């Protein structure tokens, strides 16, 4: 599991981020004091740092520069200053990415995923998601089961991935749409229905049709097969 | 300065002089004096006097004419005292001294307000950055506790974020200094960004999005343009037709000298007489007065101001009950003639 270090001085934001990242398959930790930020970060040596620009006593840009002297760990700068100049400066100081508050959390997750994949530390794990009843192959955009492989379109794949991430929870149509919109596929209600129908048909080919249930008026739920 | 006006100023001296000459003539007549002297004295006095005021007239005329000419050609008229030559007569010197002192005091006053405004702007920017932290924290709480209630709070947080953003850009739009950074940006990324920002609302209101032909690059500040599009999209959402399929269409077209971005909606449209006024500050119009719309008349006004700074021209077409189309025209060589 990738270890993410949160360096943020606002306590509530820090705690909520920690909970959120822990709920989404990462091992999140955070710094509570900022007297020795640079050494603390280097000592913990996380797989990725979320670094706030405004820190008490020092500033994130300096911290970023200092870390870069000793380590190539991925750094995402978090700031509430929203302008192009700051963004460029952060990149110059060696940050891998720059994200502004208040952030879209789905996008934050996507960025973290992309950077971790790029640094290739968790390359293998990110290639495939094992959903027990079947396997999602991210690089090929397919579902695999017992050696059988079925190709999914981009949207079908995203929907199924979202359902897997929220397994055994009711997911509303709006939630699915928001997830698709976050990845810049701005589909409407009818297209969603079409996509779900196609996804169902493909699941049927693998005898998995009964896993995806419709909850009238509420949305969908992806169940686990009972053994 | 006309000669006749100048003479009028001298009327008292001339009257006194005439009176003096008449008394002298009377005295001269009372004594036996040569006729030549009787004529010579007044003639010499009159000629010399007129000679002296003519010299004075031309001196002053030259100075004031010059002064007016410089003043007319000057854009910042208060700088006049710094520019004019030193006058060679007393009144002129007094005048220059007075102007200099007035200018100094005015500049001090203006600087005071400049400083106050700068200070205020800095405070607003700081405040905006501060308030984004609790908004971000609240959004995280919502993300960790997803349910109907928090979803509703999330929508309100979106609105809050929007208003905050508006305040930030308002502060920026009034700034004389350059506050933007021009570079090559992908139009597609800008459009996607602004749609994503409004996704909650767009999905909730069941507005379908149709974007195409956006593979263009423009030289601009993407953050500013995202904000501008954001305002436009929010208007499209606000003024959509009730009980009808709503749609927003965004596409671009590359011309020889510019790239045009079209944002078309199928909303309630704008009344004919009001189209030219929608970019005015505080203009709400018939649509804005519909119950529940809460138009502030700031959004489009800010769009206009920011567009002007970025050299983006905009056109708005609208038909009542048909929809509205806004065109943003990005000049291709915009970054060469950027102020």
Coordinates of C-alpha atoms in Angstrom, one line a residue:
Chain A
X1 CA 0.0 0.0 0.0
X2 CA 1.4 3.4 -0.9
X3 CA 2.3 5.6 2.0
X4 CA 1.1 9.2 1.7
X5 CA 2.3 12.0 4.0
X6 CA 0.1 15.0 4.5
X7 CA 1.9 18.2 5.4
X8 CA -0.9 20.6 6.2
X9 CA -1.3 22.9 9.2
X10 CA -5.1 23.1 9.3
X11 CA -6.0 20.4 11.7
X12 CA -9.4 19.6 10.4
X13 CA -8.5 19.5 6.8
X14 CA -5.5 17.3 7.7
X15 CA -7.6 14.8 9.6
X16 CA -10.3 14.6 7.0
X17 CA -7.8 14.1 4.2
X18 CA -6.2 11.4 6.3
X19 CA -9.6 9.6 6.7
X20 CA -10.4 10.1 3.0
X21 CA -7.1 8.7 1.7
X22 CA -7.2 5.8 4.2
X23 CA -10.7 5.0 2.9
X24 CA -9.4 5.0 -0.6
X25 CA -6.7 2.4 -0.4
X26 CA -3.8 4.4 0.8
X27 CA -1.9 4.5 4.0
X28 CA -2.1 8.2 5.0
X29 CA 0.0 9.8 7.7
X30 CA 0.4 13.4 8.7
X31 CA 2.8 15.8 10.4
X32 CA 1.5 17.4 13.5
X33 CA 4.3 19.8 14.2
X34 CA 6.3 21.9 11.9
X35 CA 9.5 22.7 13.7
X36 CA 11.6 20.3 11.7
X37 CA 9.5 19.8 8.6
X38 CA 12.2 18.9 6.1
X39 CA 13.9 16.3 8.3
X40 CA 10.6 14.8 9.4
X41 CA 9.5 14.3 5.8
X42 CA 12.8 12.8 4.9
X43 CA 12.7 10.5 7.9
X44 CA 9.2 9.2 7.2
X45 CA 10.2 8.8 3.5
X46 CA 6.7 8.4 2.1
X47 CA 5.8 7.3 -1.4
X48 CA 4.1 10.7 -2.0
X49 CA 3.9 14.0 -0.1
X50 CA 0.9 16.4 -0.1
X51 CA 2.6 19.6 0.8
X52 CA 0.8 22.8 1.8
X53 CA 2.4 26.0 0.6
X54 CA 1.6 28.0 3.7
X55 CA 3.2 26.4 6.7
X56 CA 3.8 28.0 10.0
X57 CA 7.4 29.2 10.3
X58 CA 8.5 28.1 6.9
X59 CA 7.0 27.9 3.5
X60 CA 6.2 25.0 1.3
X61 CA 8.3 26.1 -1.6
X62 CA 11.4 26.2 0.5
X63 CA 10.6 22.8 2.0
X64 CA 10.0 21.4 -1.6
X65 CA 13.4 22.8 -2.7
X66 CA 15.2 21.3 0.2
X67 CA 13.6 17.9 -0.2
X68 CA 14.6 17.8 -3.8
X69 CA 18.2 18.1 -2.8
X70 CA 18.0 14.8 -1.0
X71 CA 15.1 12.9 -2.5
X72 CA 13.1 12.4 -5.6
X73 CA 9.9 11.4 -3.8
X74 CA 6.8 12.7 -5.6
X75 CA 5.4 16.0 -4.2
X76 CA 2.0 17.4 -4.8
X77 CA 1.8 21.1 -3.8
X78 CA -1.5 22.1 -2.2
X79 CA -2.3 25.8 -2.0
X80 CA -5.1 28.3 -1.8
X81 CA -3.3 30.8 -3.9
X82 CA -4.8 30.4 -7.3
X83 CA -2.7 31.9 -10.1
X84 CA -0.5 30.7 -12.9
X85 CA 2.7 32.3 -11.5
X86 CA 2.6 30.3 -8.3
X87 CA 1.9 27.2 -10.2
X88 CA 4.9 27.7 -12.4
X89 CA 7.1 28.5 -9.4
X90 CA 6.1 25.3 -7.6
X91 CA 6.9 23.2 -10.6
X92 CA 10.2 25.0 -10.8
X93 CA 10.9 24.2 -7.1
X94 CA 10.6 20.5 -8.1
X95 CA 6.9 19.7 -7.3
X96 CA 5.4 17.1 -9.5
X97 CA 2.0 18.6 -9.4
X98 CA 0.0 21.6 -8.1
X99 CA -3.5 21.5 -6.8
X100 CA -5.6 24.4 -5.4
X101 CA -7.9 24.5 -2.5
X102 CA -10.8 23.7 -2.3
X103 CA -9.9 20.7 -4.4
X104 CA -12.1 18.3 -6.2
X105 CA -11.3 15.1 -4.3
X106 CA -11.9 12.8 -7.2
X107 CA -9.4 14.7 -9.2
X108 CA -7.0 14.6 -6.3
X109 CA -7.3 10.9 -6.2
X110 CA -6.8 10.6 -9.9
X111 CA -3.6 12.8 -9.7
X112 CA -2.2 10.7 -6.8
X113 CA -2.9 7.5 -8.7
X114 CA -1.3 8.8 -11.9
X115 CA 1.8 10.1 -10.2
X116 CA 2.3 6.8 -8.2
X117 CA 1.8 4.8 -11.4
X118 CA 4.3 7.0 -13.2
X119 CA 7.0 6.7 -10.5
X120 CA 6.2 3.0 -11.0
X121 CA 6.5 2.0 -7.4
X122 CA 3.2 0.3 -7.5
X123 CA 3.1 -0.4 -11.2
X124 CA 2.0 -4.0 -10.9
X125 CA -0.8 -3.4 -8.5
X126 CA -2.2 -0.6 -10.5
X127 CA -2.3 -2.6 -13.7
X128 CA -5.1 -4.9 -12.4
X129 CA -7.8 -4.6 -9.8
X130 CA -8.8 -7.9 -8.3
X131 CA -12.5 -7.8 -7.6
X132 CA -12.6 -11.4 -6.5
X133 CA -15.4 -12.5 -8.9
X134 CA -13.5 -11.0 -11.8
X135 CA -10.4 -9.0 -12.5
X136 CA -10.3 -5.5 -14.0
X137 CA -7.4 -4.9 -16.3
X138 CA -6.7 -1.2 -16.3
X139 CA -4.1 -1.1 -19.0
X140 CA -6.1 -3.1 -21.5
X141 CA -9.5 -1.9 -20.3
X142 CA -10.9 -5.4 -20.0
X143 CA -12.7 -7.7 -17.5
X144 CA -11.1 -11.1 -17.1
X145 CA -12.7 -14.2 -15.6
X146 CA -11.4 -17.7 -15.8
X147 CA -9.1 -16.9 -18.7
X148 CA -12.0 -15.3 -20.6
X149 CA -11.5 -11.6 -21.5
X150 CA -14.0 -9.0 -22.6
X151 CA -13.2 -5.6 -23.8
X152 CA -15.0 -2.6 -22.3
X153 CA -15.3 0.9 -23.7
X154 CA -13.8 3.7 -21.7
X155 CA -17.1 4.7 -20.1
X156 CA -18.2 1.1 -19.3
X157 CA -14.8 0.5 -17.7
X158 CA -15.0 3.6 -15.6
X159 CA -18.5 2.8 -14.4
X160 CA -17.5 -0.7 -13.5
X161 CA -14.4 0.5 -11.7
X162 CA -16.5 3.0 -9.7
X163 CA -18.9 0.2 -8.8
X164 CA -16.0 -2.0 -7.7
X165 CA -14.6 0.8 -5.5
X166 CA -18.1 1.2 -3.9
X167 CA -18.8 -2.5 -3.7
X168 CA -22.0 -3.5 -1.9
X169 CA -23.1 0.1 -1.5
X170 CA -25.9 1.7 -3.4
X171 CA -24.5 4.1 -6.0
X172 CA -26.9 6.7 -7.4
X173 CA -27.0 7.5 -11.1
X174 CA -25.8 11.0 -10.2
X175 CA -22.8 9.6 -8.4
X176 CA -21.8 7.6 -11.5
X177 CA -22.3 10.6 -13.7
X178 CA -20.2 12.8 -11.5
X179 CA -17.5 10.2 -11.6
X180 CA -17.6 10.1 -15.4
X181 CA -17.7 13.9 -15.7
X182 CA -14.6 14.1 -13.5
X183 CA -12.8 12.1 -16.2
X184 CA -14.1 14.5 -18.8
X185 CA -16.7 12.3 -20.3
X186 CA -19.8 14.6 -20.1
X187 CA -22.5 12.1 -20.8
X188 CA -26.2 12.7 -20.2
X189 CA -28.8 10.6 -18.5
X190 CA -29.8 8.6 -21.7
X191 CA -26.2 7.7 -22.5
X192 CA -25.7 6.5 -19.0
X193 CA -28.7 4.1 -19.4
X194 CA -27.3 2.8 -22.7
X195 CA -23.8 2.3 -21.1
X196 CA -25.3 0.4 -18.1
X197 CA -27.3 -1.8 -20.4
X198 CA -24.2 -2.6 -22.5
X199 CA -22.2 -3.2 -19.3
X200 CA -24.9 -5.7 -18.2
X201 CA -24.8 -7.5 -21.5
X202 CA -21.0 -7.9 -21.2
X203 CA -21.3 -9.1 -17.6
X204 CA -23.8 -11.6 -18.8
X205 CA -21.2 -13.1 -21.2
X206 CA -19.1 -13.9 -18.2
X207 CA -22.1 -15.1 -16.2
X208 CA -21.9 -12.2 -13.8
X209 CA -25.1 -10.5 -14.7
X210 CA -26.8 -11.0 -11.3
X211 CA -24.0 -9.1 -9.6
X212 CA -25.2 -5.7 -10.9
X213 CA -28.6 -4.9 -9.4
X214 CA -30.9 -2.0 -10.1
X215 CA -32.4 -0.4 -7.0
X216 CA -35.4 1.4 -8.3
X217 CA -35.3 5.1 -7.6
X218 CA -32.0 4.9 -5.9
X219 CA -29.4 3.6 -8.3
X220 CA -27.3 0.5 -8.7
X221 CA -25.4 -1.9 -6.5
X222 CA -22.6 -4.3 -7.3
X223 CA -22.9 -7.3 -5.1
X224 CA -20.5 -10.0 -4.2
X225 CA -21.2 -13.6 -5.2
X226 CA -22.1 -15.7 -2.2
X227 CA -20.1 -18.8 -1.8
Chain B
X1 CA -5.9 86.6 -24.2
X2 CA -7.4 89.3 -26.4
X3 CA -5.9 92.8 -26.4
X4 CA -9.3 94.4 -25.7
X5 CA -9.7 92.2 -22.6
X6 CA -6.3 93.2 -21.4
X7 CA -7.1 96.9 -21.9
X8 CA -10.3 96.5 -19.9
X9 CA -8.2 95.4 -17.0
X10 CA -6.3 98.6 -17.3
X11 CA -9.4 100.9 -17.4
X12 CA -8.8 102.4 -14.0
X13 CA -5.2 103.4 -14.7
X14 CA -6.2 104.8 -18.1
X15 CA -9.0 106.9 -16.4
X16 CA -6.6 108.2 -13.8
X17 CA -4.0 109.0 -16.4
X18 CA -6.6 110.9 -18.5
X19 CA -7.7 112.8 -15.4
X20 CA -4.0 113.6 -14.6
X21 CA -3.4 114.8 -18.2
X22 CA -6.5 117.0 -18.2
X23 CA -5.4 118.7 -14.9
X24 CA -1.9 119.2 -16.3
X25 CA -3.3 120.7 -19.5
X26 CA -5.5 123.1 -17.4
X27 CA -2.4 124.2 -15.4
X28 CA -0.4 124.6 -18.5
X29 CA -3.2 126.8 -20.0
X30 CA -3.3 128.9 -16.8
X31 CA 0.3 129.8 -17.3
X32 CA 1.9 131.1 -20.5
X33 CA 3.6 128.1 -21.9
X34 CA 4.7 127.3 -25.4
X35 CA 2.1 125.4 -27.4
X36 CA 4.7 122.8 -28.3
X37 CA 5.1 121.9 -24.6
X38 CA 1.4 121.8 -24.2
X39 CA 1.2 119.1 -26.9
X40 CA 4.5 117.3 -26.1
X41 CA 3.8 116.4 -22.5
X42 CA 0.5 114.5 -23.0
X43 CA 1.8 112.8 -26.3
X44 CA 5.0 111.6 -24.7
X45 CA 3.1 110.3 -21.6
X46 CA 0.4 108.6 -23.7
X47 CA 2.9 107.0 -26.2
X48 CA 5.2 105.7 -23.5
X49 CA 2.3 104.4 -21.4
X50 CA 0.9 102.5 -24.4
X51 CA 4.3 101.2 -25.3
X52 CA 4.7 99.8 -21.8
X53 CA 1.4 98.1 -21.7
X54 CA 1.9 96.7 -25.2
X55 CA 5.1 95.1 -24.1
X56 CA 3.4 93.7 -21.0
X57 CA 0.6 92.4 -23.1
X58 CA 2.8 90.4 -25.5
X59 CA 4.8 89.0 -22.6
X60 CA 1.8 87.7 -20.8
X61 CA 0.0 86.7 -24.0
X62 CA 3.0 84.5 -25.0
X63 CA 3.2 82.9 -21.5
X64 CA -0.5 82.1 -21.2
X65 CA -0.8 80.9 -24.8
X66 CA 2.0 78.6 -24.2
X67 CA 0.5 77.4 -21.0
X68 CA -2.8 76.6 -22.6
X69 CA -1.2 74.8 -25.5
X70 CA 0.9 72.6 -23.2
X71 CA -2.2 71.9 -21.0
X72 CA -4.2 70.8 -24.0
X73 CA -1.5 68.4 -25.2
X74 CA -1.1 67.0 -21.8
X75 CA -2.9 63.8 -20.8
X76 CA -2.3 64.1 -17.1
X77 CA -3.1 67.8 -16.8
X78 CA -1.9 68.0 -13.2
X79 CA 1.7 67.7 -14.4
X80 CA 1.5 71.2 -16.0
X81 CA 3.6 73.0 -13.4
X82 CA 6.5 70.5 -13.9
X83 CA 6.5 71.3 -17.6
X84 CA 6.1 75.1 -18.1
X85 CA 9.0 77.5 -18.4
X86 CA 9.7 79.9 -15.5
X87 CA 7.6 83.0 -16.2
X88 CA 9.4 86.3 -16.3
X89 CA 6.8 88.3 -14.5
X90 CA 5.5 88.4 -10.9
X91 CA 1.9 87.1 -11.4
X92 CA 3.2 84.2 -13.5
X93 CA 5.7 83.3 -10.8
X94 CA 3.0 83.3 -8.1
X95 CA 0.8 81.2 -10.3
X96 CA 3.4 78.6 -10.9
X97 CA 4.2 78.4 -7.2
X98 CA 0.5 78.0 -6.4
X99 CA 0.1 75.2 -8.9
X100 CA 3.2 73.4 -7.7
X101 CA 1.9 73.5 -4.1
X102 CA -1.6 72.4 -5.1
X103 CA -0.2 69.5 -7.1
X104 CA 1.9 68.3 -4.3
X105 CA -1.0 68.3 -1.9
X106 CA -3.2 66.5 -4.4
X107 CA -0.6 63.9 -5.1
X108 CA -0.3 63.2 -1.5
X109 CA -4.0 62.8 -1.3
X110 CA -4.2 60.5 -4.3
X111 CA -1.3 58.4 -3.0
X112 CA -3.2 58.0 0.3
X113 CA -6.1 56.5 -1.6
X114 CA -3.9 54.4 -3.8
X115 CA -2.3 53.0 -0.8
X116 CA -5.6 52.4 0.9
X117 CA -6.9 50.6 -2.2
X118 CA -3.8 48.5 -2.6
X119 CA -4.0 47.6 1.1
X120 CA -7.7 46.7 0.8
X121 CA -7.0 44.5 -2.3
X122 CA -4.2 42.7 -0.4
X123 CA -6.5 42.1 2.5
X124 CA -9.3 40.8 0.2
X125 CA -6.8 38.4 -1.5
X126 CA -5.5 37.2 1.8
X127 CA -9.1 36.8 3.1
X128 CA -10.0 34.8 0.1
X129 CA -7.1 32.4 0.6
X130 CA -8.0 32.1 4.2
X131 CA -11.6 31.3 3.6
X132 CA -10.8 28.6 1.1
X133 CA -9.3 26.5 3.8
X134 CA -12.5 26.0 5.8
X135 CA -14.3 25.5 2.5
X136 CA -11.8 22.8 1.5
X137 CA -12.1 21.2 5.0
X138 CA -15.9 21.2 4.8
X139 CA -15.8 19.6 1.4
X140 CA -13.5 16.9 2.8
X141 CA -16.0 16.3 5.6
X142 CA -18.7 15.9 3.0
X143 CA -16.6 13.5 1.0
X144 CA -16.0 11.4 4.0
X145 CA -19.7 11.4 5.0
X146 CA -21.7 11.0 1.8
X147 CA -25.4 11.1 2.2
X148 CA -28.4 13.2 1.2
X149 CA -27.8 15.9 3.8
X150 CA -24.1 16.4 3.0
X151 CA -24.9 16.3 -0.7
X152 CA -27.2 19.3 -0.2
X153 CA -24.5 21.0 1.9
X154 CA -22.0 20.3 -0.8
X155 CA -24.2 22.2 -3.3
X156 CA -24.2 25.2 -1.0
X157 CA -20.5 24.9 -0.6
X158 CA -20.2 25.1 -4.4
X159 CA -22.2 28.3 -4.4
X160 CA -20.0 29.7 -1.6
X161 CA -16.9 28.8 -3.5
X162 CA -18.3 30.6 -6.6
X163 CA -19.1 33.8 -4.7
X164 CA -15.6 33.8 -3.2
X165 CA -14.1 33.3 -6.6
X166 CA -16.1 36.2 -7.9
X167 CA -14.8 38.4 -5.2
X168 CA -11.2 37.4 -5.9
X169 CA -11.6 38.2 -9.6
X170 CA -13.4 41.5 -8.8
X171 CA -10.4 42.6 -6.8
X172 CA -8.1 41.5 -9.6
X173 CA -10.1 43.2 -12.3
X174 CA -9.7 46.6 -10.6
X175 CA -6.0 46.3 -10.3
X176 CA -3.9 48.5 -12.6
X177 CA -1.0 46.2 -12.6
X178 CA -0.7 43.0 -14.6
X179 CA -2.2 40.2 -12.6
X180 CA -2.4 37.6 -15.3
X181 CA 0.1 35.4 -17.0
X182 CA -0.3 34.7 -20.7
X183 CA 0.9 31.4 -22.1
X184 CA -0.2 28.8 -24.6
X185 CA -3.3 27.0 -23.3
X186 CA -5.4 24.2 -24.7
X187 CA -9.0 25.4 -25.2
X188 CA -10.2 21.9 -24.5
X189 CA -8.6 21.8 -21.1
X190 CA -10.1 25.2 -20.2
X191 CA -13.6 24.2 -21.3
X192 CA -13.4 20.8 -19.5
X193 CA -12.2 22.6 -16.4
X194 CA -15.1 24.9 -16.3
X195 CA -17.6 22.2 -17.0
X196 CA -16.2 20.0 -14.2
X197 CA -16.5 23.0 -11.8
X198 CA -20.2 23.1 -12.5
X199 CA -20.8 19.3 -12.7
X200 CA -23.0 19.1 -9.6
X201 CA -25.4 21.7 -10.8
X202 CA -25.3 20.6 -14.5
X203 CA -26.1 17.0 -13.5
X204 CA -28.7 18.0 -11.0
X205 CA -30.5 20.2 -13.5
X206 CA -30.2 17.5 -16.2
X207 CA -28.5 19.7 -18.7
X208 CA -26.7 17.9 -21.5
X209 CA -23.3 19.0 -22.7
X210 CA -22.2 18.9 -26.2
X211 CA -18.6 19.9 -26.8
X212 CA -16.6 19.4 -30.0
X213 CA -13.9 21.0 -32.2
X214 CA -11.9 22.2 -29.3
X215 CA -8.5 21.1 -30.4
X216 CA -7.1 24.6 -30.5
X217 CA -4.5 26.5 -28.6
X218 CA -4.9 30.1 -27.5
X219 CA -2.5 32.5 -25.8
X220 CA -4.2 33.6 -22.7
X221 CA -4.4 33.1 -18.9
X222 CA -6.3 29.9 -18.5
X223 CA -7.4 30.6 -14.9
X224 CA -9.1 33.8 -16.0
X225 CA -10.8 32.2 -18.9
X226 CA -12.0 29.3 -16.8
X227 CA -13.5 31.9 -14.5
X228 CA -15.2 33.7 -17.4
X229 CA -16.6 30.5 -18.8
X230 CA -17.7 29.6 -15.4
X231 CA -19.9 32.7 -15.1
X232 CA -21.4 32.1 -18.6
X233 CA -22.2 28.4 -17.8
X234 CA -23.7 29.4 -14.5
X235 CA -26.0 31.8 -16.3
X236 CA -27.0 29.1 -18.7
X237 CA -27.9 26.9 -15.7
X238 CA -29.7 29.7 -13.9
X239 CA -31.8 30.7 -16.9
X240 CA -32.6 27.3 -18.4
X241 CA -36.1 26.6 -19.6
X242 CA -38.4 24.9 -17.2
X243 CA -39.8 21.5 -18.2
X244 CA -37.7 21.2 -21.4
X245 CA -34.5 19.5 -22.4
X246 CA -31.7 21.9 -21.6
X247 CA -28.5 21.8 -23.5
X248 CA -25.2 23.6 -23.6
X249 CA -23.1 23.4 -26.7
X250 CA -19.5 24.5 -26.8
X251 CA -17.3 24.5 -29.8
X252 CA -14.6 26.6 -31.5
X253 CA -13.7 27.7 -34.9
X254 CA -10.3 28.8 -36.1
X255 CA -10.1 31.8 -38.3
X256 CA -7.1 33.5 -39.9
X257 CA -6.6 36.0 -37.2
X258 CA -8.5 34.6 -34.3
X259 CA -10.0 31.6 -32.6
X260 CA -13.7 31.9 -31.8
X261 CA -15.2 30.0 -28.9
X262 CA -19.0 29.5 -29.0
X263 CA -21.1 28.9 -26.0
X264 CA -24.7 28.2 -26.9
X265 CA -27.5 27.3 -24.6
X266 CA -31.2 26.5 -25.1
X267 CA -32.4 28.7 -22.2
X268 CA -35.0 31.3 -21.9
X269 CA -33.0 33.9 -23.8
X270 CA -32.8 37.6 -23.3
X271 CA -35.3 40.3 -24.3
X272 CA -34.3 42.2 -27.4
X273 CA -33.9 45.6 -25.8
X274 CA -31.8 44.2 -23.0
X275 CA -29.1 42.3 -24.9
X276 CA -26.7 45.3 -25.1
X277 CA -27.1 46.0 -21.4
X278 CA -26.3 42.5 -19.9
X279 CA -22.6 43.3 -19.5
X280 CA -23.4 46.5 -17.5
X281 CA -22.6 46.5 -13.8
X282 CA -25.6 45.8 -11.7
X283 CA -27.9 45.1 -14.6
X284 CA -30.4 42.4 -13.7
X285 CA -33.1 42.8 -16.4
X286 CA -36.4 41.1 -16.8
X287 CA -34.9 37.6 -16.3
X288 CA -33.0 38.6 -13.2
X289 CA -36.2 39.7 -11.5
X290 CA -37.8 36.3 -11.9
X291 CA -38.4 35.0 -8.4
X292 CA -35.6 32.7 -7.2
X293 CA -33.0 33.8 -9.8
X294 CA -31.2 36.2 -7.5
X295 CA -29.3 38.0 -10.2
X296 CA -26.6 40.3 -8.9
X297 CA -25.6 41.8 -12.2
X298 CA -21.9 41.2 -11.4
X299 CA -21.1 38.0 -13.2
X300 CA -21.3 39.2 -16.8
X301 CA -19.9 42.6 -15.9
X302 CA -16.8 40.9 -14.5
X303 CA -16.6 38.8 -17.7
X304 CA -16.5 41.9 -19.7
X305 CA -13.8 43.5 -17.6
X306 CA -11.6 40.5 -17.6
X307 CA -12.1 39.9 -21.3
X308 CA -11.1 43.5 -22.0
X309 CA -7.9 43.0 -20.0
X310 CA -7.1 39.8 -21.9
X311 CA -8.0 41.4 -25.2
X312 CA -10.8 38.9 -25.8
X313 CA -13.7 40.4 -27.7
X314 CA -17.1 39.0 -27.0
X315 CA -20.4 39.0 -28.8
X316 CA -23.8 38.0 -27.5
X317 CA -26.8 36.9 -29.5
X318 CA -30.0 35.9 -28.0
X319 CA -33.6 35.2 -28.9
X320 CA -36.3 35.1 -26.3
X321 CA -37.4 31.5 -25.7
X322 CA -34.8 30.2 -28.0
X323 CA -31.5 30.5 -26.2
X324 CA -28.4 32.6 -25.9
X325 CA -25.1 32.4 -27.8
X326 CA -21.9 34.0 -26.5
X327 CA -18.9 34.2 -28.7
X328 CA -15.4 34.8 -27.2
X329 CA -12.9 35.8 -29.8
X330 CA -9.2 35.1 -28.9
X331 CA -6.8 37.0 -31.1
X332 CA -4.1 34.7 -32.4
X333 CA -1.2 37.2 -31.9
X334 CA -2.6 38.5 -28.7
X335 CA 0.5 38.2 -26.8
X336 CA 2.5 40.6 -28.9
X337 CA 0.3 43.6 -28.4
X338 CA -0.5 42.8 -24.8
X339 CA -0.4 45.9 -22.6

